PDB file of C-alpha atoms in Angstrom:
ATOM      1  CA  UNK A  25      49.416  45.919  41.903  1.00 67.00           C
ATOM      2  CA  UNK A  26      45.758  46.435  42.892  1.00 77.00           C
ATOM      3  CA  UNK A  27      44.472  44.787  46.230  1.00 82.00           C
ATOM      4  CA  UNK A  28      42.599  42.337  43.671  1.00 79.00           C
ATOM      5  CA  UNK A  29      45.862  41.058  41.814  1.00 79.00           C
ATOM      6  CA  UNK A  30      47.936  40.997  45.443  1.00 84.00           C
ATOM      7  CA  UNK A  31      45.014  38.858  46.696  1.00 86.00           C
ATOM      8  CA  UNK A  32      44.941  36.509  43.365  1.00 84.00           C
ATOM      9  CA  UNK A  33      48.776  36.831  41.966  1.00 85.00           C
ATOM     10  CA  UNK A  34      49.315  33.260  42.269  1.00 88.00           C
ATOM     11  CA  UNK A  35      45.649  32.193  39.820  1.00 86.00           C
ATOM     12  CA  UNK A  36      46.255  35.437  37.932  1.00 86.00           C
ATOM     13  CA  UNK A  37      50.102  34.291  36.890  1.00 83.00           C
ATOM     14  CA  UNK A  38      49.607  30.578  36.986  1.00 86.00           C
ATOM     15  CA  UNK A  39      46.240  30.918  34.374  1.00 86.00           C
ATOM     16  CA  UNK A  40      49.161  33.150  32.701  1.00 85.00           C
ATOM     17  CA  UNK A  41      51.742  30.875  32.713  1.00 84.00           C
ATOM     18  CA  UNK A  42      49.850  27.644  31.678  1.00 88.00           C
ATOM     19  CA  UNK A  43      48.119  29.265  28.547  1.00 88.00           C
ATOM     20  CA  UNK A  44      51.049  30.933  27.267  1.00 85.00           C
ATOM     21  CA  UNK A  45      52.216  27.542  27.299  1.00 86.00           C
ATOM     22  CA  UNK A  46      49.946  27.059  24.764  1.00 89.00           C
ATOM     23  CA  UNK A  47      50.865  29.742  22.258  1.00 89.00           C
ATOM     24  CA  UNK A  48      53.285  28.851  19.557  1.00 88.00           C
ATOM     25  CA  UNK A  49      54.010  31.222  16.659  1.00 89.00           C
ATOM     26  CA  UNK A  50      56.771  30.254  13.819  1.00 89.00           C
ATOM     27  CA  UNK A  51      59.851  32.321  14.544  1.00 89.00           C
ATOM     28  CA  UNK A  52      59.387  33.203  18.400  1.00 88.00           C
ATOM     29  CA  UNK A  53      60.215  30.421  21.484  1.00 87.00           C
ATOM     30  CA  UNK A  54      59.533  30.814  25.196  1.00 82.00           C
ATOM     31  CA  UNK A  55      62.177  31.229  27.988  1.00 78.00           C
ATOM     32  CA  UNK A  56      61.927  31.428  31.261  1.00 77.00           C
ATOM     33  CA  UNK A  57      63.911  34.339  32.434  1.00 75.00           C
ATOM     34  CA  UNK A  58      62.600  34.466  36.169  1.00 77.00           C
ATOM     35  CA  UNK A  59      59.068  35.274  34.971  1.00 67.00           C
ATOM     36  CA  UNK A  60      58.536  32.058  34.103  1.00 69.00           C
ATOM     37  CA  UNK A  61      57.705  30.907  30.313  1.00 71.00           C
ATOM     38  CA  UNK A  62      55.628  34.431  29.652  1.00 69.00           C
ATOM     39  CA  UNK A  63      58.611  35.638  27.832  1.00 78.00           C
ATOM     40  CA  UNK A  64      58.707  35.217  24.134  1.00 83.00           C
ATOM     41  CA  UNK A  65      62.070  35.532  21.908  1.00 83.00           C
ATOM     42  CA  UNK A  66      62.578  35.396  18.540  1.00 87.00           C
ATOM     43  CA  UNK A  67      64.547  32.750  17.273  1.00 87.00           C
ATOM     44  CA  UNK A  68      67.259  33.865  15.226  1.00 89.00           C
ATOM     45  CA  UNK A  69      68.086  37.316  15.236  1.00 85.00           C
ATOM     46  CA  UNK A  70      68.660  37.586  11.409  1.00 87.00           C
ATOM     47  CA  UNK A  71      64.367  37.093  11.261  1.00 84.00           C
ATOM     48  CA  UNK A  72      63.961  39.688  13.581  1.00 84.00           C
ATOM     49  CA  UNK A  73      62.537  42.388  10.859  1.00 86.00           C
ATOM     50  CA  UNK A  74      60.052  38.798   9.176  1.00 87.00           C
ATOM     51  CA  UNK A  75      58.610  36.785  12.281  1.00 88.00           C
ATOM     52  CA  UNK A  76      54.954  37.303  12.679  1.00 89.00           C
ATOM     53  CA  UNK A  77      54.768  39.614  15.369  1.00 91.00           C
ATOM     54  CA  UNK A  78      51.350  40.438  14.619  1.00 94.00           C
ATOM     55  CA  UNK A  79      49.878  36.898  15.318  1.00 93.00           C
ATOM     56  CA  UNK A  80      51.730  36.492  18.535  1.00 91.00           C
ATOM     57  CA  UNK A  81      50.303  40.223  19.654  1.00 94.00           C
ATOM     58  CA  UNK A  82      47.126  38.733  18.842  1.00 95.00           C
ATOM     59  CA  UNK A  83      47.277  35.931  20.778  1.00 93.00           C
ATOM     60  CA  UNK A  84      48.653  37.784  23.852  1.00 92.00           C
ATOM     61  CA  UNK A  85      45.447  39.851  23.869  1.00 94.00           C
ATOM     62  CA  UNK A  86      43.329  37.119  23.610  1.00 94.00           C
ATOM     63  CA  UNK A  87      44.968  35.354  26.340  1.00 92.00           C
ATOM     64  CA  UNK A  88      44.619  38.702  28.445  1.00 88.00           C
ATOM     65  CA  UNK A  89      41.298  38.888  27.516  1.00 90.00           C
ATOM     66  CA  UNK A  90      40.364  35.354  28.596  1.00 89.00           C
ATOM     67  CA  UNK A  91      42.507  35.985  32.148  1.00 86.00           C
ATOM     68  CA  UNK A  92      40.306  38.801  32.804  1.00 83.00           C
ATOM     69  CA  UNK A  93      36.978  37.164  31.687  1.00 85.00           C
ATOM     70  CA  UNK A  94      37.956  34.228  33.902  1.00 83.00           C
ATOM     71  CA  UNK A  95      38.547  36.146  36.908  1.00 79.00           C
ATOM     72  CA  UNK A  96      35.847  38.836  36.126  1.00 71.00           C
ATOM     73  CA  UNK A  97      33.391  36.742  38.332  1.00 66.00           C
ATOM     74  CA  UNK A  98      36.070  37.230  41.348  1.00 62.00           C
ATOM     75  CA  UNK A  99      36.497  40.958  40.799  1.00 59.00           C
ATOM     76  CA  UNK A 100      32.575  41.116  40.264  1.00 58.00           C
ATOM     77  CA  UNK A 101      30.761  38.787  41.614  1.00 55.00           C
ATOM     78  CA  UNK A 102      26.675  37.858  41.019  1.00 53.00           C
TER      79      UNK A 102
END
């Protein structure tokens, strides 16, 4: 971790959590496996080759993307 995310983990990973929340994408569901409900799984292993993994990637890096225009005013500030 840089001495930016140690000093902001808990905005950084709650912004995280709370707008991955958000994201839904046909085949995939969220569990929280100690990291909270970042984690995505698909469904039902027989879709595993059909989901839409490209739309979920895509709104993963807009979410990071977001996070880091959020906080950019933090890291540099005016």
């Amino acid at each position: 971790m840089s001495e930016f995310e140690k000093e902001h983990y808990q905005e950084i990973y709650s912004f995280l959590e709370q707008e991955c929340r958000k994201i839904t994408v046909d085949g995939f569901e969220r569990k929280n496996t100690g990291w909270g409900e970042r984690v995505f799984s698909v469904k039902k292993l027989e879709n595993l080759k059909i989901v839409d993994y490209k739309t979920l990637i895509g709104k993963l890096k807009d979410l990071y993307f977001d996070t880091y225009n959020k906080l950019n005013p933090l890291i540099n500030p005016t």
